[in-house]
Coordinates of C-alpha atoms and ligand atoms in Angstrom, one line a residue:
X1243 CA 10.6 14.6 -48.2
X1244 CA 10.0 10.3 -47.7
X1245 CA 9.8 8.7 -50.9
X1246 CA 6.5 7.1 -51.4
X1247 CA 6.1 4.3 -53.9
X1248 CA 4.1 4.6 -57.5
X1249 CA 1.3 2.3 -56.5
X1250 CA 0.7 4.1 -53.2
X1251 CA 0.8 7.9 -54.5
X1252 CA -2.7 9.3 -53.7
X1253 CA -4.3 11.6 -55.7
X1254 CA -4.1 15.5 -54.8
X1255 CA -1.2 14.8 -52.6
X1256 CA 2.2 16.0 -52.7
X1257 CA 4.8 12.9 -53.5
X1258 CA 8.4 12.0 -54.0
X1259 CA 8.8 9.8 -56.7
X1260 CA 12.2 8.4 -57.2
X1261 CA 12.8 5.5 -59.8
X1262 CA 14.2 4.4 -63.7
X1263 CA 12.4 6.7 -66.8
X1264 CA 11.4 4.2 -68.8
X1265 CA 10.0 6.3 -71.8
X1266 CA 10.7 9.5 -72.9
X1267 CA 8.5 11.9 -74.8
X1268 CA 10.0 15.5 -75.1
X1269 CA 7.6 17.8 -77.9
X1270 CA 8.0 21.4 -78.7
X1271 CA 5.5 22.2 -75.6
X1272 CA 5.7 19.4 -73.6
X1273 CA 7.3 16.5 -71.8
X1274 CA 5.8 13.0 -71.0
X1275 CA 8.1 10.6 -68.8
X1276 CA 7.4 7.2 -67.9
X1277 CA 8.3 6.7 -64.4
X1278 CA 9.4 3.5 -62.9
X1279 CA 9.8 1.8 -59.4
X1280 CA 9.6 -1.7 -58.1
X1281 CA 5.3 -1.0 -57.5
X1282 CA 4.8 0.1 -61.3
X1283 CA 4.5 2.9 -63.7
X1284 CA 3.4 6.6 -63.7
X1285 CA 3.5 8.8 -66.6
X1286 CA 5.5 12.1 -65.5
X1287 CA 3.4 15.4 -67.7
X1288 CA 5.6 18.2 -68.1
X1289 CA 4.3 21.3 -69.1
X1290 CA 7.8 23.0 -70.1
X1291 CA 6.5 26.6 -70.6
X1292 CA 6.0 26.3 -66.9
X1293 CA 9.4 25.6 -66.1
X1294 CA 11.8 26.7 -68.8
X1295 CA 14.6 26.1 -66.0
X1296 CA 14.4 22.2 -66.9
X1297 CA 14.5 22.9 -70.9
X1298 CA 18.7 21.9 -70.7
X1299 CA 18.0 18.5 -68.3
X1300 CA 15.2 17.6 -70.5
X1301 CA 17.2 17.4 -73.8
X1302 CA 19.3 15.9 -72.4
X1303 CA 17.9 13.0 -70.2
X1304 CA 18.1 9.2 -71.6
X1305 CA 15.8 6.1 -71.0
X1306 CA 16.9 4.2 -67.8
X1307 CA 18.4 7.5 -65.9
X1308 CA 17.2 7.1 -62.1
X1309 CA 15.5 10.5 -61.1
X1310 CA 13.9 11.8 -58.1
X1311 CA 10.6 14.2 -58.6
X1312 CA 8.2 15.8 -56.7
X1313 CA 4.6 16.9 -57.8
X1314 CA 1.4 16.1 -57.0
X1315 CA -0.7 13.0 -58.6
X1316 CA -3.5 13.8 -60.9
X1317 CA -6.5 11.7 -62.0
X1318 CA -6.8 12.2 -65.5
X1319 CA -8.8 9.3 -67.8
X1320 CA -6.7 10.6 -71.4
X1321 CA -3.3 8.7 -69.5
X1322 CA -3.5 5.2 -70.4
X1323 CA -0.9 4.2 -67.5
X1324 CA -3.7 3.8 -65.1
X1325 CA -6.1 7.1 -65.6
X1326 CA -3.5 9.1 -63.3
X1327 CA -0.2 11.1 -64.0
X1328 CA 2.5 13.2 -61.7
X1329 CA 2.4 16.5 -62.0
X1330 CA 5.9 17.7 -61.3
X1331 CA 7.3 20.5 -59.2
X1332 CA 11.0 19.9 -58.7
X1333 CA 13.2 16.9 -61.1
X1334 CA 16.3 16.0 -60.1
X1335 CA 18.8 13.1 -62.3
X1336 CA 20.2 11.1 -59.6
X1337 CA 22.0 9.0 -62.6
X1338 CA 22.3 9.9 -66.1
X1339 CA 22.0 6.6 -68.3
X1340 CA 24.2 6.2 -71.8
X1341 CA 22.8 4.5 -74.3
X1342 CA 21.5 1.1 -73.9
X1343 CA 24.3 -1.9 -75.3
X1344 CA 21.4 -4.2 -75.7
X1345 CA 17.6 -3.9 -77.5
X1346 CA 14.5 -6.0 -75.9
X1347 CA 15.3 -8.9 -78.7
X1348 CA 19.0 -9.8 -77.9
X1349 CA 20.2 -12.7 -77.6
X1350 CA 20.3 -14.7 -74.7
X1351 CA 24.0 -14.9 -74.3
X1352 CA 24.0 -10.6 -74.5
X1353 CA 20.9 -10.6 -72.0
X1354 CA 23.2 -11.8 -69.8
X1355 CA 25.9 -10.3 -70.3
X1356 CA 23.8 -7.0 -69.3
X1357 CA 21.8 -8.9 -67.1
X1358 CA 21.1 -6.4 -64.6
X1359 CA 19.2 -4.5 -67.4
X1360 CA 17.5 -7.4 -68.6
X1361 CA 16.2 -7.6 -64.8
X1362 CA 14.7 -4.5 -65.0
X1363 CA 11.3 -5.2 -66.7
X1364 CA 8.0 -6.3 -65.1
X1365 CA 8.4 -9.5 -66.5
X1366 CA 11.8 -10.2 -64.3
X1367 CA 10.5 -8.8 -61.4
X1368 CA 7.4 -11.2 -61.3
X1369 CA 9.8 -14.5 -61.7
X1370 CA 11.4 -13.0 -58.3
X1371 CA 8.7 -12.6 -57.0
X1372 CA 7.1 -16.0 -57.7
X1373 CA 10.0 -17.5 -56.6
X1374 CA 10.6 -15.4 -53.3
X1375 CA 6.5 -16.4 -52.2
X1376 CA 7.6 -20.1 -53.4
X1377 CA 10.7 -21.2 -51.8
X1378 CA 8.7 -18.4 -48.8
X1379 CA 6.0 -21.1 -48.7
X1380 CA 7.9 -24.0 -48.5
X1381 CA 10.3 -22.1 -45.8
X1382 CA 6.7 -21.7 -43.5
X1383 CA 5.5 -25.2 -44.7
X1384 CA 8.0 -26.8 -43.0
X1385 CA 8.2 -24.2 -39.8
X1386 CA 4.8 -25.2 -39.0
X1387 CA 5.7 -29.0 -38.9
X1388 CA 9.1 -28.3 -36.7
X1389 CA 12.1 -28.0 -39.5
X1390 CA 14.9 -26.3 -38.0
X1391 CA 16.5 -24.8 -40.9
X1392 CA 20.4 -25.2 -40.9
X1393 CA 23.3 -24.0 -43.1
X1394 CA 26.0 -26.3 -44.0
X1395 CA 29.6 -25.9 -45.2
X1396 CA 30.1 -25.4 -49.1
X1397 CA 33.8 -26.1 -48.7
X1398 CA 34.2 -29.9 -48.2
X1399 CA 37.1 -32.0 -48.0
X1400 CA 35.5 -35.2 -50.5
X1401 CA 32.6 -35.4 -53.2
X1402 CA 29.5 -35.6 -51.7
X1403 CA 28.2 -37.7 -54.6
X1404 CA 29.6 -38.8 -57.4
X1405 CA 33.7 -37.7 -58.0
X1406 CA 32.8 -36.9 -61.4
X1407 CA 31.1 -33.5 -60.7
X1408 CA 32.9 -32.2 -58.5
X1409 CA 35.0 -28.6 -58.6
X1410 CA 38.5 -28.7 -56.8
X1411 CA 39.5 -25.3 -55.3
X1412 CA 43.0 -24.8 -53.5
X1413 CA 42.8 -24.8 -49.9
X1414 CA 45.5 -23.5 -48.4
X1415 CA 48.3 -26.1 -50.1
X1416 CA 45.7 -28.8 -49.6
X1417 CA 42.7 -29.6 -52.2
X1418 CA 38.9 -28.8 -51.2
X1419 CA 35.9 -29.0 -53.0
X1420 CA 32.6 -27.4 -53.5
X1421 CA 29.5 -28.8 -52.2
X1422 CA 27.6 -31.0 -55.1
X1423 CA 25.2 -31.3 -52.0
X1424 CA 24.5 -31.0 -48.3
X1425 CA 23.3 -34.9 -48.3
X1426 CA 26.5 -35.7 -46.3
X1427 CA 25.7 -33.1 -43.4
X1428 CA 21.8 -33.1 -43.6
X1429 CA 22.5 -36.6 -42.5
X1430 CA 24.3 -35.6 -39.6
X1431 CA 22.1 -33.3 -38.3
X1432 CA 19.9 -36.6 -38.4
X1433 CA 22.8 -38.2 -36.0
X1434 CA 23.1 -34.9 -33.8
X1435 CA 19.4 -36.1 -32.8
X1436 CA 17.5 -32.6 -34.8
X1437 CA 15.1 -35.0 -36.5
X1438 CA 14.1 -32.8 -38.8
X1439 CA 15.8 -29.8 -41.0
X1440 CA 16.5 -28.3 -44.7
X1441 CA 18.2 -26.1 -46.0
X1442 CA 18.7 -23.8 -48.9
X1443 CA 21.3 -22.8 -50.6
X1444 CA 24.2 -23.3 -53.2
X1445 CA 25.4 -26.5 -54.9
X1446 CA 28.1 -26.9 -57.2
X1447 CA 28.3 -29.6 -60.1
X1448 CA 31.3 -29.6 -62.7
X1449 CA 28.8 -31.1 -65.8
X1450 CA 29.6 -29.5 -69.0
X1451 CA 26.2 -29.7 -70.1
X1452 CA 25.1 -27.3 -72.4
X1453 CA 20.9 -27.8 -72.1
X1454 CA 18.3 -25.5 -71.2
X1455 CA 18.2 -27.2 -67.2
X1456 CA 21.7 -27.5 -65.9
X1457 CA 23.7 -25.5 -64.5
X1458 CA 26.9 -25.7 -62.7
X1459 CA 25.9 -23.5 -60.0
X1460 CA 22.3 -23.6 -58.8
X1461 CA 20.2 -23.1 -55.6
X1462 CA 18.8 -26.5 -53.5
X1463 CA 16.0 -26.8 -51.5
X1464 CA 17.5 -29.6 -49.4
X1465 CA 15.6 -31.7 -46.2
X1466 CA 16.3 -34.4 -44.4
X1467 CA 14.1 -36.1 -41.4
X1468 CA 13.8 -38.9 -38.7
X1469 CA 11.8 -41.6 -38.2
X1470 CA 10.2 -42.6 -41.4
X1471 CA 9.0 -46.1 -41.9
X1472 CA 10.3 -46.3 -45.7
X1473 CA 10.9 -43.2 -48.8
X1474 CA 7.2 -43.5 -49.2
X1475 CA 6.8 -41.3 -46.3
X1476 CA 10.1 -38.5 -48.2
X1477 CA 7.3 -38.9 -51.1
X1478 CA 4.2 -38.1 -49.1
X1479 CA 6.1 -35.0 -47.5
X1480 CA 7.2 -33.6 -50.7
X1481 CA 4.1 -33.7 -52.4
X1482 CA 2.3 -32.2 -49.8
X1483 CA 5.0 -29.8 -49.6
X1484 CA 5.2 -28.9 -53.2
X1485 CA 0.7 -28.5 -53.5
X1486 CA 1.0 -26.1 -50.8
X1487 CA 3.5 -23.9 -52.4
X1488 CA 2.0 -24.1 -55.8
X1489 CA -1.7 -23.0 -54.2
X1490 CA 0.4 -20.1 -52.4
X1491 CA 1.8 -19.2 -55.5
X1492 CA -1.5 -19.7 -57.8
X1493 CA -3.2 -17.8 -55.0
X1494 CA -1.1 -14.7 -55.3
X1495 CA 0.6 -14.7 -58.6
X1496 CA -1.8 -16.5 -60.9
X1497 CA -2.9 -14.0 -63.1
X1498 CA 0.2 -12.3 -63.1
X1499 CA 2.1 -15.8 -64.6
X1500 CA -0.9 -16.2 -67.2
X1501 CA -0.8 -12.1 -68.6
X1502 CA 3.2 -12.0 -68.5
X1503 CA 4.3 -16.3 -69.4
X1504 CA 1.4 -17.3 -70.9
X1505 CA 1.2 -20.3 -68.8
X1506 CA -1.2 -21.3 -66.0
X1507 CA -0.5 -22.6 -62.5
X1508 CA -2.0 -25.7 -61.7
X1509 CA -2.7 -27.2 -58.0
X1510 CA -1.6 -30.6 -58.3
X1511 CA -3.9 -32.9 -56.6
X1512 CA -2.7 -35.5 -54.1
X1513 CA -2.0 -38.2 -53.7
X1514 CA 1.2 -37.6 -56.6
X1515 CA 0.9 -40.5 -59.4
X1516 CA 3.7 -43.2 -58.7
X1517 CA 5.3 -46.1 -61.3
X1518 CA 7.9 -48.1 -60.9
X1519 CA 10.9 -47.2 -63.6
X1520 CA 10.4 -51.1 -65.3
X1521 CA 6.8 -50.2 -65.5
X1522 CA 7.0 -46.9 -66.9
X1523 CA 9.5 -48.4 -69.7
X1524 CA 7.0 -50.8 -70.3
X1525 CA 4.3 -48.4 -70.6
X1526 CA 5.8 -45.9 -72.8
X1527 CA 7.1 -48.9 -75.5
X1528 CA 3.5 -49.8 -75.3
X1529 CA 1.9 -46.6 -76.1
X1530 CA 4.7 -44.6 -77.7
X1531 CA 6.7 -47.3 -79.5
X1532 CA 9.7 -46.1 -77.5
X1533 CA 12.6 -48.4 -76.6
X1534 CA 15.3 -48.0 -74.4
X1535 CA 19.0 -48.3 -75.2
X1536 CA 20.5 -51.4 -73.4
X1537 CA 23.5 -49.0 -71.9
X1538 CA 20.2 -46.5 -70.4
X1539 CA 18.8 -49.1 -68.6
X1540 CA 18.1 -48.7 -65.1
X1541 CA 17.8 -45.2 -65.3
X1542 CA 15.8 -42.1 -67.0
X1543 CA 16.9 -39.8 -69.8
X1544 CA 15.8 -37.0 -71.1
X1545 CA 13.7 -38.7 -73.8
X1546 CA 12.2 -41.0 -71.3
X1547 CA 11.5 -38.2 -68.9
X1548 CA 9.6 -36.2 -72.1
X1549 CA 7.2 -38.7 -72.8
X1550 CA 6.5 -39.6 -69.2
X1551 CA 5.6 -36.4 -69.1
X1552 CA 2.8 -37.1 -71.9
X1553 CA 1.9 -40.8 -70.6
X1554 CA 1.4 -38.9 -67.0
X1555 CA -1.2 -36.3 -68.4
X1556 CA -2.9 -38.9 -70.6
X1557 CA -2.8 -41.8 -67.4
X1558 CA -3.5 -39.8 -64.6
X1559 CA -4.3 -36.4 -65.5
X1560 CA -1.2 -35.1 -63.5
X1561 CA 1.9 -32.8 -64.1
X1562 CA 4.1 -34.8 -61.5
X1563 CA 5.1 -38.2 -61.8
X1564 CA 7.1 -40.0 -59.4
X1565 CA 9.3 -42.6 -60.4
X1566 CA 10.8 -45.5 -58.2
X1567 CA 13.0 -48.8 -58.4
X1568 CA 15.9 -47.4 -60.3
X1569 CA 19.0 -49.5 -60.9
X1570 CA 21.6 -49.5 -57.7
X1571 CA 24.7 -48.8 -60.1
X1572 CA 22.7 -45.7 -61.0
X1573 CA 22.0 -44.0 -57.8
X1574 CA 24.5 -43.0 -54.8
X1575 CA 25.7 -45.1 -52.3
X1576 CA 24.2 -44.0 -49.4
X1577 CA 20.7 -45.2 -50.6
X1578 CA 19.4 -47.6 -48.5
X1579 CA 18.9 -50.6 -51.2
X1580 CA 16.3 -53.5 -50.4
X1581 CA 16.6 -56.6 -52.6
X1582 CA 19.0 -54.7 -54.4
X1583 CA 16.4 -52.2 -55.2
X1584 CA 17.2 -48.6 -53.9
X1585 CA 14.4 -47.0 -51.3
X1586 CA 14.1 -43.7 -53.2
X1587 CA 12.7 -41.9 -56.3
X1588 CA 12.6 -39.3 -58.6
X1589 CA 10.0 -36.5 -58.9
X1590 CA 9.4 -35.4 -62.7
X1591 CA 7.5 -32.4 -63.8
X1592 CA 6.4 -31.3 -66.7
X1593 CA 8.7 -34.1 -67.7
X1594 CA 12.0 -32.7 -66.5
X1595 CA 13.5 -34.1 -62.6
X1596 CA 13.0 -31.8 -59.9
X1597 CA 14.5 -33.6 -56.8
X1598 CA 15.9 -36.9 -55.9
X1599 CA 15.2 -38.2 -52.8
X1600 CA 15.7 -41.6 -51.0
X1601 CA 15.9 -43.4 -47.2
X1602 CA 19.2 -43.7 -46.5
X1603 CA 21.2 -46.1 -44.7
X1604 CA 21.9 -45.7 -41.7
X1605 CA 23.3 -49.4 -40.9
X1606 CA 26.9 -48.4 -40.2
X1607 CA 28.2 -51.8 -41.4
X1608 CA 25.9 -51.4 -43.9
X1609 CA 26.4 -48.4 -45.4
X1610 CA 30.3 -48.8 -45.3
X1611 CA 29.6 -52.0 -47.4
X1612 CA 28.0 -50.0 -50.1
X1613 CA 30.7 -47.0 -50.0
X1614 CA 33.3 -49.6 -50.4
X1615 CA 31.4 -51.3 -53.6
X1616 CA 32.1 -48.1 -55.2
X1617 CA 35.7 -47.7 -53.4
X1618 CA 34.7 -44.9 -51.9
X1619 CA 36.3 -46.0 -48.4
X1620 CA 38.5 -43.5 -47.3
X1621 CA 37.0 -40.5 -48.9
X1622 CA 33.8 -41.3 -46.9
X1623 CA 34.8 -42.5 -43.8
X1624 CA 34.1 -38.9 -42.2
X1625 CA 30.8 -39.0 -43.2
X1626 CA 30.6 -43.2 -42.2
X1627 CA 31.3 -41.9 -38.7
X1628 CA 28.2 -40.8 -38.4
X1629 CA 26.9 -43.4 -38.1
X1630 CA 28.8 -45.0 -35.8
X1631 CA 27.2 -43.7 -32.5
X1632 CA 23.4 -44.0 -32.8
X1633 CA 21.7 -42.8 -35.7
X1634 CA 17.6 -43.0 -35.7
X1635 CA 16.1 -44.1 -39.7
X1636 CA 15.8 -41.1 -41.8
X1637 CA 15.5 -39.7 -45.6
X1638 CA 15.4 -36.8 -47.5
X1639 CA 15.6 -35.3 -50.6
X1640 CA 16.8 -32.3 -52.8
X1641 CA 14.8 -30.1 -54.7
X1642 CA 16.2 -28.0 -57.4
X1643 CA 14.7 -24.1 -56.9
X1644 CA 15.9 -23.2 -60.3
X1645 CA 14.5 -25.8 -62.7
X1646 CA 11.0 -25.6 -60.4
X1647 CA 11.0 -21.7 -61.2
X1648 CA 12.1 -22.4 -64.6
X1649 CA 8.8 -25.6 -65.0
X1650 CA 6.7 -22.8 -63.3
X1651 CA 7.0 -20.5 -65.3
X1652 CA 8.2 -22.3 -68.6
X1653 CA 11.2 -20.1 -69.2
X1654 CA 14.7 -21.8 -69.8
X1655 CA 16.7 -22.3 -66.6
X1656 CA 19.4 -19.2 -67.6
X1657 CA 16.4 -16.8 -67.6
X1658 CA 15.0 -18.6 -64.3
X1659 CA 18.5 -17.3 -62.4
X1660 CA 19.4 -14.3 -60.7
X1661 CA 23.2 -15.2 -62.7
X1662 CA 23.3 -17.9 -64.6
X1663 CA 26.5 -20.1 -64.1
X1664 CA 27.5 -22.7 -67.3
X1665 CA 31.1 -24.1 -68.6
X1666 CA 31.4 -20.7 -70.9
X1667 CA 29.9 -18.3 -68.5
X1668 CA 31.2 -16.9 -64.9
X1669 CA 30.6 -13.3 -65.9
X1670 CA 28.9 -10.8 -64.6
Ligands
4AD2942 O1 19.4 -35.4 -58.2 P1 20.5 -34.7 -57.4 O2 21.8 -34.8 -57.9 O3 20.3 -35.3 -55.9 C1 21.1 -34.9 -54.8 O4 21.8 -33.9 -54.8 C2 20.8 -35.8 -53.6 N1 21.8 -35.4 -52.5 C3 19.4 -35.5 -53.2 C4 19.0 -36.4 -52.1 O5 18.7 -35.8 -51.0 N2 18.9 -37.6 -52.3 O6 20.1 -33.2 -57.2 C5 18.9 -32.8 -56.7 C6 18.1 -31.8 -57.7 C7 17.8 -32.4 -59.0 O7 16.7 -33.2 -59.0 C8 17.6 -31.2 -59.8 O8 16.3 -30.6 -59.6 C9 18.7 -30.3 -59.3 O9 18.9 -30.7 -58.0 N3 19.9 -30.3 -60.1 C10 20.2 -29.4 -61.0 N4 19.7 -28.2 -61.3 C11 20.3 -27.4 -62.2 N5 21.5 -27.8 -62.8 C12 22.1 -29.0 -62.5 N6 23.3 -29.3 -63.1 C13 21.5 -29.8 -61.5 N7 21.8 -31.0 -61.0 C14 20.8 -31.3 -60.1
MG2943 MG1 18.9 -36.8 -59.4

């Protein structure tokens, strides 16, 4: 018999329902299971003088066995799992489950360590789900507007942005590293003439930060296109990017995120707010009394980004904020820098970074000026090639698809990942 899913068994029909028993209710005379699948619940009613044959399997089942059983759907208003129940004909344990290690209200750090049972509830499933119709929407945003989506090495043979951050693996008697990025070969799909590509998947960064939005393994939404006249245009592309995603999303999961977070999703409206990173300083002394530590200067932190966050919603009635005109010595080389100011930004939301993006430089002499400011030289001269042989004006950005889920949703980033990844944590 085919398997037909909980939210699609039809009354008076016969059905194969195969899935996890949630609950388990086994009285002198009869037996109530709780039936799940990835489409919902259905309440399994067991008559047991009907089938005395199931009396040894019925003691014995546990919560979160997988079983397969056929019966016939029943409306019935007394079930409170959605008026209907299964009335069941043959019950078969595909996998007996022992006793649970963890309860709903364990820690975070044994939540993961079982995560796979932690992904089980309806919760879970929905932050998947959100996330699949997100980085989904984003995917057919940038279809429609000619993105070729490419996939880039992970192994590398220098840091792609700062050599700080970067994990070393052994390569065969030589040293390679894991991708911080793909800035260094989104920009030479911009030199192999595509124009116009992203990418998602991996990055790596070696930070042992131990905060509820980094982690040393996450997922990038990367792009990277041709001909803009300045970052402004990177801006204007991501915002318009990000609105459509987040209608997508409100569109389908809205009441969904509000009954299961809490939390509502909210349509930005375009254009995004924009300030200048002197002016936002300036602003939030002004309002808030804040003041910036000399050795912070030309750059945000945490604090700063928190109360931009408030000064956004009070100024401009917006979530996002984009911030511009941070110090050179702060941001990576190949930013193209104009009056020593660099051509890119930061999108904040919810007062946390989501991407930095930027025009680069694509001024061979240029560009191999700036790399060797930081005596980056050698390391870089791979990627300087590029450069070398006709390269049109371009920018880009990277968007991290963890921290949006985890903004989106207002979980912490380890619940926002399929596997979290941290300094103290490379199991399971
Ligand atoms: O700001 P980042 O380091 O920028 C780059 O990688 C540039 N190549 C982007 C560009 O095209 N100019 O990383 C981009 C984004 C951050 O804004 C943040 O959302 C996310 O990646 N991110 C992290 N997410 C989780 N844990 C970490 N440790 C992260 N580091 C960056
Ligand atoms: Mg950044």
């Amino acid at each position: 018999m085919k398997r037909t899913l909980i939210q699609q068994a039809r009354p008076e029909e016969p059905v194969l329902i195969q899935g996890f028993v949630e609950h388990i209710r086994n009285t002198r005379k009869m037996a109530f299971l709780v039936l799940r699948d990835r489409s919902g619940s259905l309440q399994a009613t067991i008559e047991k003088e009907l089938h005395p044959e199931w009396t040894g399997l019925l003691d014995a089942l546990t919560p979160e066995s997988v079983v397969s059983v056929e019966g016939v759907v029943r409306e019935n208003p007394q079930v409170k799992l959605g008026g209907r129940e299964l009335i069941p004909s043959a019950l078969k344990v595909d996998s007996f489950a022992v006793p649970l290690p963890l309860t709903k209200d364990a820690n975070i750090d044994t939540r993961l360590d079982y995560r796979w049972i932690g992904l089980r509830g309806e919760k879970e499933r929905l932050l998947f789900e959100v996330q699949t119709c997100l980085v989904g929407a984003m995917r057919e945003f940038l279809l429609g507007r000619d993105f070729l989506e490419i996939h880039t090495p992970k192994l590398i043979a220098a840091a792609s942005e700062s050599g700080a951050d970067v994990f070393e693996v052994g390569y065969f008697g030589r040293k390679a590293y894991l991708a911080q990025s793909p800035q260094f070969y989104k920009q030479m799909a911009m030199a192999a003439g595509f124009e116009r590509i992203f990418e998602t998947g991996p990055v790596f960064r070696a930070e042992k930060s131990y905060t509820n939005r980094h982690t040393t393994e996450f997922t990038g939404f990367d792009l990277e296109f041709s001909y803009i006249e300045s970052y402004r245009d990177v801006m204007t592309l991501e915002a318009e990017l990000l609105t459509y995603a987040l209608e997508r999303v409100q569109q389908k999961y809205g009441e969904a995120i509000e009954r299961l977070y809490g939390t509502s999703v909210i349509v930005p409206k375009l254009p995004f707010p924009v300030l200048a990173l002197p002016d936002l300083y300036r602003e939030l002394e002004k309002r808030y009394g804040y003041r910036l530590p000399a050795s912070e200067q030309g750059d945000t932190t945490t604090e700063v980004e928190q109360l931009s966050f408030r000064f956004s919603m009070e100024e401009f009635g917006h979530e996002f904020l984009f911030v511009t005109d941070f110090a050179a010595e702060k941001r990576a080389f190949y930013h193209m820098q104009e009056n020593g100011v660099p051509q890119g930004y930061d999108l904040l939301w919810r007062g946390v970074e989501i991407t930095t993006g930027a025009q680069r430089e694509h001024r061979y002499d240029v560009l191999c000026r700036q790399a060797e400011q930081r005596s980056l030289g050698e390391d870089v001269k791979f990627y300087t090639e590029f450069f070398r042989y006709g390269c049109p004006p371009h920018g880009g950005f990277g968007l991290g698809v963890d921290r949006l889920t985890m903004l989106l949703l207002g979980t912490g980033i380890k619940e926002a990942m399929f596997l979290f990844r941290g300094p103290n944590r490379l199991t399971p």
